[in-house]
Amino acid sequence: PDAWAEAYAAFWKERHGFALEKDWLIFCTGVVPAISSAVRKLTTPGENVLILTPVYNIFFNSIINNGRKPLECPLSYRAGRYDIDWQALEEGLADPQTSLLLFCNPHNPIGKIWDKPTLEKIGELCRRYGVTVFSDEIHCDLTAPGKSYIPFASVSPVCRDISVTAIAPTKAFNLAGIQSAAVAVPNPFLRHKMWRALNTDEVAEPNVIAIPATLAALTQGAPWLDELRVYIENNRTLTAAFIQKELPMLTLIPSEATYLLWLDCRKVSDSGERLAEAIRASTGLYLSAGEQYGKGGEGFLRLNIACPKSRLLDGLARLKQGIETFVKTV
């Protein structure tokens, strides 16, 4: 129904100051299916899909499983801060085999909100080298209170014209099981390609609750979402204080978005995989090893804080126990 696109347009205008036009929007069953469809339709087998690592591990699945090559461009990391390595990025985009940039905004797992100059420069480089941008913005509503993200397509006419943006209520409102998302594609030629891709792959048909659940979230869920953002921020503050006091050998990367925290554990182990396995074996706590997020993830762990405070405190106690046991064992 028209109400579906109208709800998205009104929500993004109110929350993010960006006027999504209803004609730009195409329904899809999820962001990951949309990514895989885009990889198949907007690139050819053997071409490069550039990703800024460490990044959401499923990006690798969508690229490799479809016969394309992940071209990793590691983010620069200095003194606990991540930035774009502009030289490496331009070199990767300039490769004639690179046809798509798979971008994460805000960035998972580092929780970074990209600023306007950065987004604008990325858009200019991609235009220069004929690279399409697929911007995964599923975490955009989970910014810290007082922080806002900038939609890639809103930055400039160039960014708008070369991009596909994936959005959904599923992260912010914990509705992943309903299989509901959307792609916003301002460029009509690119939009036709995505429309054909999603329909050919049979991921453009909603189930019986996907539309009403999305409407309920976008039209009535804002107060709940704002309370959620405060709760997550309190969990973030609690975690930072705990690590500083109890686990000073770890470095918590400052973040402004998502409910995921990125821990630099290299003073304890240069292998996040080995450390994660040891913590799980000794305490039952399951963290994600940084290696699965690509180059630059070695020796890092990803922690999910989207849980009740009581469970977070239990998890942090297990983390401390697991780290101490690992250090003694080593």
Tab-separated table of C-alpha atoms in Angstrom:
chain	number	residue	atom	x	y	z
A	1	PRO	CA	0.000	0.000	0.000
A	2	ASP	CA	0.977	3.644	-0.449
A	3	ALA	CA	1.101	3.901	3.344
A	4	TRP	CA	4.263	1.761	3.345
A	5	ALA	CA	6.347	4.219	1.317
A	6	GLU	CA	4.690	7.184	3.023
A	7	ALA	CA	5.711	5.827	6.440
A	8	TYR	CA	9.334	5.487	5.373
A	9	ALA	CA	9.356	8.981	3.856
A	10	ALA	CA	7.795	10.588	6.933
A	11	PHE	CA	10.063	8.716	9.355
A	12	TRP	CA	13.271	9.617	7.519
A	13	LYS	CA	12.207	13.228	7.112
A	14	GLU	CA	11.456	13.543	10.829
A	15	ARG	CA	14.372	11.523	12.204
A	16	HIS	CA	17.129	12.190	9.699
A	17	GLY	CA	16.120	15.317	7.809
A	18	PHE	CA	16.217	13.534	4.468
A	19	ALA	CA	13.295	13.612	2.062
A	20	LEU	CA	13.003	10.113	0.637
A	21	GLU	CA	10.738	10.190	-2.383
A	22	LYS	CA	8.185	7.408	-2.465
A	23	ASP	CA	9.132	6.407	-6.006
A	24	TRP	CA	12.689	5.655	-4.861
A	25	LEU	CA	11.610	2.832	-2.550
A	26	ILE	CA	11.475	-0.857	-3.375
A	27	PHE	CA	10.376	-3.473	-0.858
A	28	CYS	CA	12.702	-6.373	-0.102
A	29	THR	CA	12.759	-9.122	2.472
A	30	GLY	CA	16.012	-8.059	4.108
A	31	VAL	CA	19.170	-6.018	3.742
A	32	VAL	CA	21.418	-9.050	3.205
A	33	PRO	CA	19.226	-10.447	0.389
A	34	ALA	CA	19.301	-6.968	-1.168
A	35	ILE	CA	23.101	-6.856	-0.926
A	36	SER	CA	23.427	-10.243	-2.605
A	37	SER	CA	20.997	-9.220	-5.347
A	38	ALA	CA	22.960	-6.010	-5.927
A	39	VAL	CA	26.231	-7.921	-6.140
A	40	ARG	CA	24.748	-10.242	-8.764
A	41	LYS	CA	23.091	-7.475	-10.811
A	42	LEU	CA	25.538	-4.564	-10.547
A	43	THR	CA	28.783	-6.528	-10.982
A	44	THR	CA	29.994	-9.413	-13.104
A	45	PRO	CA	31.711	-12.612	-11.940
A	46	GLY	CA	35.337	-12.097	-10.997
A	47	GLU	CA	35.014	-8.350	-10.407
A	48	ASN	CA	36.015	-6.661	-7.166
A	49	VAL	CA	33.604	-5.471	-4.516
A	50	LEU	CA	35.471	-3.040	-2.263
A	51	ILE	CA	34.863	-3.115	1.491
A	52	LEU	CA	36.331	-1.030	4.309
A	53	THR	CA	37.541	-3.527	6.881
A	54	PRO	CA	37.007	-4.473	9.628
A	55	VAL	CA	33.382	-4.649	8.517
A	56	TYR	CA	30.208	-6.714	8.968
A	57	ASN	CA	31.266	-10.272	8.221
A	58	ILE	CA	28.231	-11.193	6.098
A	59	PHE	CA	29.473	-8.757	3.431
A	60	PHE	CA	32.105	-11.384	2.640
A	61	ASN	CA	29.409	-14.046	2.179
A	62	SER	CA	27.439	-11.928	-0.298
A	63	ILE	CA	30.585	-11.273	-2.318
A	64	ILE	CA	32.328	-14.648	-2.287
A	65	ASN	CA	29.215	-16.812	-2.601
A	66	ASN	CA	28.332	-14.960	-5.799
A	67	GLY	CA	31.693	-15.424	-7.472
A	68	ARG	CA	33.057	-11.919	-6.866
A	69	LYS	CA	36.250	-10.893	-5.106
A	70	PRO	CA	36.244	-8.965	-1.820
A	71	LEU	CA	38.787	-6.158	-2.155
A	72	GLU	CA	39.675	-5.230	1.411
A	73	CYS	CA	40.670	-1.641	2.089
A	74	PRO	CA	41.585	-1.579	5.796
A	75	LEU	CA	40.629	1.503	7.750
A	76	SER	CA	43.516	3.356	9.352
A	77	TYR	CA	43.647	2.821	13.115
A	78	ARG	CA	45.659	5.125	15.333
A	79	ALA	CA	45.317	5.805	19.059
A	80	GLY	CA	41.929	4.115	19.261
A	81	ARG	CA	40.464	6.022	16.305
A	82	TYR	CA	39.416	4.768	12.879
A	83	ASP	CA	39.537	6.796	9.671
A	84	ILE	CA	39.578	6.233	5.930
A	85	ASP	CA	42.928	5.401	4.370
A	86	TRP	CA	42.345	7.668	1.382
A	87	GLN	CA	45.335	6.529	-0.635
A	88	ALA	CA	44.395	2.869	-0.288
A	89	LEU	CA	40.743	3.637	-1.049
A	90	GLU	CA	41.553	5.506	-4.246
A	91	GLU	CA	43.920	2.776	-5.379
A	92	GLY	CA	41.188	0.189	-4.840
A	93	LEU	CA	38.517	2.202	-6.626
A	94	ALA	CA	40.881	2.961	-9.517
A	95	ASP	CA	41.325	-0.745	-10.227
A	96	PRO	CA	39.315	-1.356	-13.440
A	97	GLN	CA	38.034	-4.592	-11.912
A	98	THR	CA	36.340	-2.714	-9.043
A	99	SER	CA	32.685	-2.033	-9.825
A	100	LEU	CA	30.954	-1.775	-6.432
A	101	LEU	CA	31.689	-0.287	-3.009
A	102	LEU	CA	29.809	-2.061	-0.231
A	103	PHE	CA	29.614	0.633	2.434
A	104	CYS	CA	28.426	0.502	6.051
A	105	ASN	CA	26.899	3.700	7.521
A	106	PRO	CA	27.021	3.796	10.546
A	107	HIS	CA	29.891	1.356	10.509
A	108	ASN	CA	29.607	-2.096	12.030
A	109	PRO	CA	31.605	-3.154	14.078
A	110	ILE	CA	33.385	0.090	15.049
A	111	GLY	CA	30.192	2.115	15.661
A	112	LYS	CA	31.440	5.125	13.694
A	113	ILE	CA	29.098	7.735	12.213
A	114	TRP	CA	30.691	9.009	9.007
A	115	ASP	CA	30.735	12.810	8.679
A	116	LYS	CA	29.598	14.767	5.632
A	117	PRO	CA	33.061	15.627	4.220
A	118	THR	CA	34.049	11.949	4.366
A	119	LEU	CA	30.876	10.799	2.632
A	120	GLU	CA	31.185	13.518	0.010
A	121	LYS	CA	34.780	12.567	-0.765
A	122	ILE	CA	33.860	8.884	-1.049
A	123	GLY	CA	31.115	9.818	-3.504
A	124	GLU	CA	33.452	11.925	-5.628
A	125	LEU	CA	36.050	9.152	-5.799
A	126	CYS	CA	33.444	6.557	-6.729
A	127	ARG	CA	32.040	8.787	-9.466
A	128	ARG	CA	35.536	9.409	-10.830
A	129	TYR	CA	36.203	5.701	-11.198
A	130	GLY	CA	32.720	4.561	-12.200
A	131	VAL	CA	32.003	2.625	-9.008
A	132	THR	CA	28.461	2.220	-7.658
A	133	VAL	CA	27.905	2.565	-3.901
A	134	PHE	CA	25.648	0.199	-1.976
A	135	SER	CA	25.196	1.836	1.434
A	136	ASP	CA	23.955	-0.447	4.204
A	137	GLU	CA	22.293	1.944	6.677
A	138	ILE	CA	20.356	-0.561	8.766
A	139	HIS	CA	21.893	0.711	12.045
A	140	CYS	CA	21.112	4.362	11.299
A	141	ASP	CA	18.355	4.687	13.927
A	142	LEU	CA	20.553	3.321	16.711
A	143	THR	CA	22.723	6.371	17.282
A	144	ALA	CA	23.601	7.593	20.763
A	145	PRO	CA	21.208	10.220	22.172
A	146	GLY	CA	22.105	13.607	20.728
A	147	LYS	CA	23.940	12.023	17.796
A	148	SER	CA	22.558	11.786	14.278
A	149	TYR	CA	23.772	9.998	11.201
A	150	ILE	CA	23.998	11.405	7.683
A	151	PRO	CA	22.394	9.363	4.884
A	152	PHE	CA	24.922	8.812	2.110
A	153	ALA	CA	22.459	9.813	-0.603
A	154	SER	CA	21.675	13.105	1.161
A	155	VAL	CA	25.204	14.484	0.971
A	156	SER	CA	25.392	15.643	-2.644
A	157	PRO	CA	23.829	15.156	-6.084
A	158	VAL	CA	26.769	12.877	-6.896
A	159	CYS	CA	26.189	10.640	-3.879
A	160	ARG	CA	22.478	10.509	-4.618
A	161	ASP	CA	23.011	9.582	-8.263
A	162	ILE	CA	25.496	6.710	-7.812
A	163	SER	CA	24.033	4.950	-4.793
A	164	VAL	CA	21.632	2.325	-3.536
A	165	THR	CA	20.688	2.667	0.143
A	166	ALA	CA	19.379	-0.219	2.230
A	167	ILE	CA	17.134	0.651	5.176
A	168	ALA	CA	14.877	-1.330	7.490
A	169	PRO	CA	13.015	-1.217	10.805
A	170	THR	CA	14.452	-4.556	11.791
A	171	LYS	CA	17.568	-3.559	13.777
A	172	ALA	CA	16.081	-0.552	15.555
A	173	PHE	CA	12.810	-2.269	16.479
A	174	ASN	CA	14.117	-5.846	16.841
A	175	LEU	CA	11.892	-7.142	14.029
A	176	ALA	CA	14.340	-9.150	11.923
A	177	GLY	CA	12.044	-12.169	11.899
A	178	ILE	CA	9.337	-10.362	9.925
A	179	GLN	CA	11.646	-10.078	6.880
A	180	SER	CA	11.001	-6.480	5.913
A	181	ALA	CA	13.396	-3.919	4.454
A	182	ALA	CA	13.690	-1.467	1.586
A	183	VAL	CA	16.176	-0.087	-0.867
A	184	ALA	CA	16.060	3.592	-1.791
A	185	VAL	CA	17.437	4.344	-5.253
A	186	PRO	CA	17.095	7.941	-6.529
A	187	ASN	CA	18.680	7.279	-9.946
A	188	PRO	CA	15.907	5.833	-12.168
A	189	PHE	CA	18.300	3.756	-14.289
A	190	LEU	CA	19.937	2.238	-11.209
A	191	ARG	CA	16.532	1.823	-9.573
A	192	HIS	CA	15.290	-0.215	-12.542
A	193	LYS	CA	18.305	-2.499	-12.218
A	194	MET	CA	17.657	-3.032	-8.505
A	195	TRP	CA	13.945	-3.574	-9.112
A	196	ARG	CA	14.763	-6.270	-11.661
A	197	ALA	CA	17.410	-7.790	-9.383
A	198	LEU	CA	15.127	-8.065	-6.367
A	199	ASN	CA	12.208	-9.432	-8.383
A	200	THR	CA	14.334	-11.902	-10.328
A	201	ASP	CA	15.711	-13.209	-7.030
A	202	GLU	CA	12.182	-13.396	-5.561
A	203	VAL	CA	13.013	-11.213	-2.548
A	204	ALA	CA	10.576	-8.389	-3.312
A	205	GLU	CA	7.333	-9.890	-1.987
A	206	PRO	CA	6.175	-9.140	1.582
A	207	ASN	CA	4.685	-11.785	3.830
A	208	VAL	CA	1.413	-11.137	5.603
A	209	ILE	CA	2.866	-9.259	8.608
A	210	ALA	CA	5.871	-7.515	7.026
A	211	ILE	CA	3.925	-4.421	5.955
A	212	PRO	CA	1.706	-3.861	9.039
A	213	ALA	CA	4.627	-4.480	11.395
A	214	THR	CA	6.767	-1.975	9.486
A	215	LEU	CA	3.936	0.567	9.533
A	216	ALA	CA	3.468	0.086	13.276
A	217	ALA	CA	7.178	0.561	13.949
A	218	LEU	CA	7.644	3.620	11.743
A	219	THR	CA	4.417	5.415	12.658
A	220	GLN	CA	4.072	4.520	16.355
A	221	GLY	CA	7.453	3.292	17.561
A	222	ALA	CA	9.474	6.505	17.872
A	223	PRO	CA	8.983	7.007	21.641
A	224	TRP	CA	10.019	3.415	22.340
A	225	LEU	CA	13.043	3.805	20.053
A	226	ASP	CA	14.198	6.917	21.903
A	227	GLU	CA	13.953	5.078	25.220
A	228	LEU	CA	15.912	2.189	23.699
A	229	ARG	CA	18.704	4.542	22.570
A	230	VAL	CA	19.034	5.883	26.114
A	231	TYR	CA	19.109	2.356	27.539
A	232	ILE	CA	21.813	1.257	25.105
A	233	GLU	CA	23.845	4.389	25.858
A	234	ASN	CA	23.639	3.648	29.573
A	235	ASN	CA	24.874	0.128	28.841
A	236	ARG	CA	27.696	1.606	26.770
A	237	THR	CA	28.715	3.912	29.642
A	238	LEU	CA	28.535	1.058	32.147
A	239	THR	CA	30.710	-1.135	29.931
A	240	ALA	CA	33.303	1.592	29.404
A	241	ALA	CA	33.601	2.181	33.155
A	242	PHE	CA	33.869	-1.555	33.874
A	243	ILE	CA	36.614	-2.088	31.307
A	244	GLN	CA	38.580	0.934	32.463
A	245	LYS	CA	38.479	-0.262	36.078
A	246	GLU	CA	38.531	-4.043	35.819
A	247	LEU	CA	40.165	-4.762	32.449
A	248	PRO	CA	42.599	-1.914	31.743
A	249	MET	CA	44.572	-4.124	29.376
A	250	LEU	CA	41.667	-3.854	26.906
A	251	THR	CA	40.871	-0.746	24.849
A	252	LEU	CA	37.241	0.048	24.128
A	253	ILE	CA	36.888	1.900	20.839
A	254	PRO	CA	34.680	4.997	21.318
A	255	SER	CA	31.443	4.585	19.362
A	256	GLU	CA	28.423	6.699	18.527
A	257	ALA	CA	26.054	4.173	16.986
A	258	THR	CA	24.848	0.556	16.909
A	259	TYR	CA	24.570	-1.680	19.978
A	260	LEU	CA	27.909	-3.339	19.266
A	261	LEU	CA	31.215	-2.516	20.952
A	262	TRP	CA	34.653	-3.130	19.476
A	263	LEU	CA	37.383	-4.190	21.888
A	264	ASP	CA	41.106	-3.985	21.180
A	265	CYS	CA	42.502	-7.018	23.023
A	266	ARG	CA	45.940	-7.143	21.435
A	267	LYS	CA	47.713	-6.590	24.768
A	268	VAL	CA	46.216	-9.906	25.821
A	269	SER	CA	46.344	-11.845	22.546
A	270	ASP	CA	47.107	-11.194	18.902
A	271	SER	CA	44.352	-13.656	17.988
A	272	GLY	CA	40.741	-12.703	18.607
A	273	GLU	CA	39.696	-16.192	17.544
A	274	ARG	CA	41.869	-17.903	20.141
A	275	LEU	CA	40.789	-15.451	22.842
A	276	ALA	CA	37.082	-15.749	22.022
A	277	GLU	CA	37.277	-19.541	22.093
A	278	ALA	CA	39.073	-19.512	25.442
A	279	ILE	CA	36.571	-17.107	27.018
A	280	ARG	CA	33.654	-19.180	25.797
A	281	ALA	CA	35.203	-22.414	27.000
A	282	SER	CA	35.918	-21.100	30.503
A	283	THR	CA	32.841	-18.913	31.104
A	284	GLY	CA	30.173	-19.630	28.479
A	285	LEU	CA	30.354	-16.034	27.218
A	286	TYR	CA	30.175	-15.895	23.430
A	287	LEU	CA	31.878	-12.909	21.790
A	288	SER	CA	32.603	-12.454	18.087
A	289	ALA	CA	36.245	-12.793	17.047
A	290	GLY	CA	37.565	-9.796	15.138
A	291	GLU	CA	39.199	-11.865	12.387
A	292	GLN	CA	35.833	-12.635	10.795
A	293	TYR	CA	35.439	-8.924	9.994
A	294	GLY	CA	38.455	-8.876	7.717
A	295	LYS	CA	41.852	-7.235	7.756
A	296	GLY	CA	42.410	-5.096	10.816
A	297	GLY	CA	40.236	-7.286	13.011
A	298	GLU	CA	43.062	-9.459	14.325
A	299	GLY	CA	43.203	-9.352	18.112
A	300	PHE	CA	39.801	-7.650	18.487
A	301	LEU	CA	36.484	-8.836	19.904
A	302	ARG	CA	32.935	-7.616	19.233
A	303	LEU	CA	30.525	-7.328	22.158
A	304	ASN	CA	26.734	-6.981	21.893
A	305	ILE	CA	25.226	-4.755	24.630
A	306	ALA	CA	21.593	-4.823	23.452
A	307	CYS	CA	20.383	-6.687	26.519
A	308	PRO	CA	19.023	-6.013	29.994
A	309	LYS	CA	21.480	-4.409	32.392
A	310	SER	CA	21.468	-7.513	34.587
A	311	ARG	CA	22.581	-9.695	31.693
A	312	LEU	CA	25.239	-7.177	30.694
A	313	LEU	CA	26.677	-7.159	34.216
A	314	ASP	CA	26.754	-10.943	34.181
A	315	GLY	CA	28.478	-10.902	30.792
A	316	LEU	CA	31.079	-8.377	31.902
A	317	ALA	CA	31.877	-10.468	34.974
A	318	ARG	CA	32.344	-13.478	32.691
A	319	LEU	CA	34.532	-11.395	30.386
A	320	LYS	CA	36.790	-10.456	33.288
A	321	GLN	CA	36.952	-14.058	34.471
A	322	GLY	CA	37.667	-15.288	30.958
A	323	ILE	CA	40.439	-12.771	30.329
A	324	GLU	CA	42.093	-13.496	33.679
A	325	THR	CA	41.912	-17.251	33.072
A	326	PHE	CA	43.366	-16.821	29.586
A	327	VAL	CA	46.267	-14.698	30.859
A	328	LYS	CA	47.099	-17.243	33.581
A	329	THR	CA	46.917	-20.105	31.079
A	330	VAL	CA	49.148	-18.362	28.550
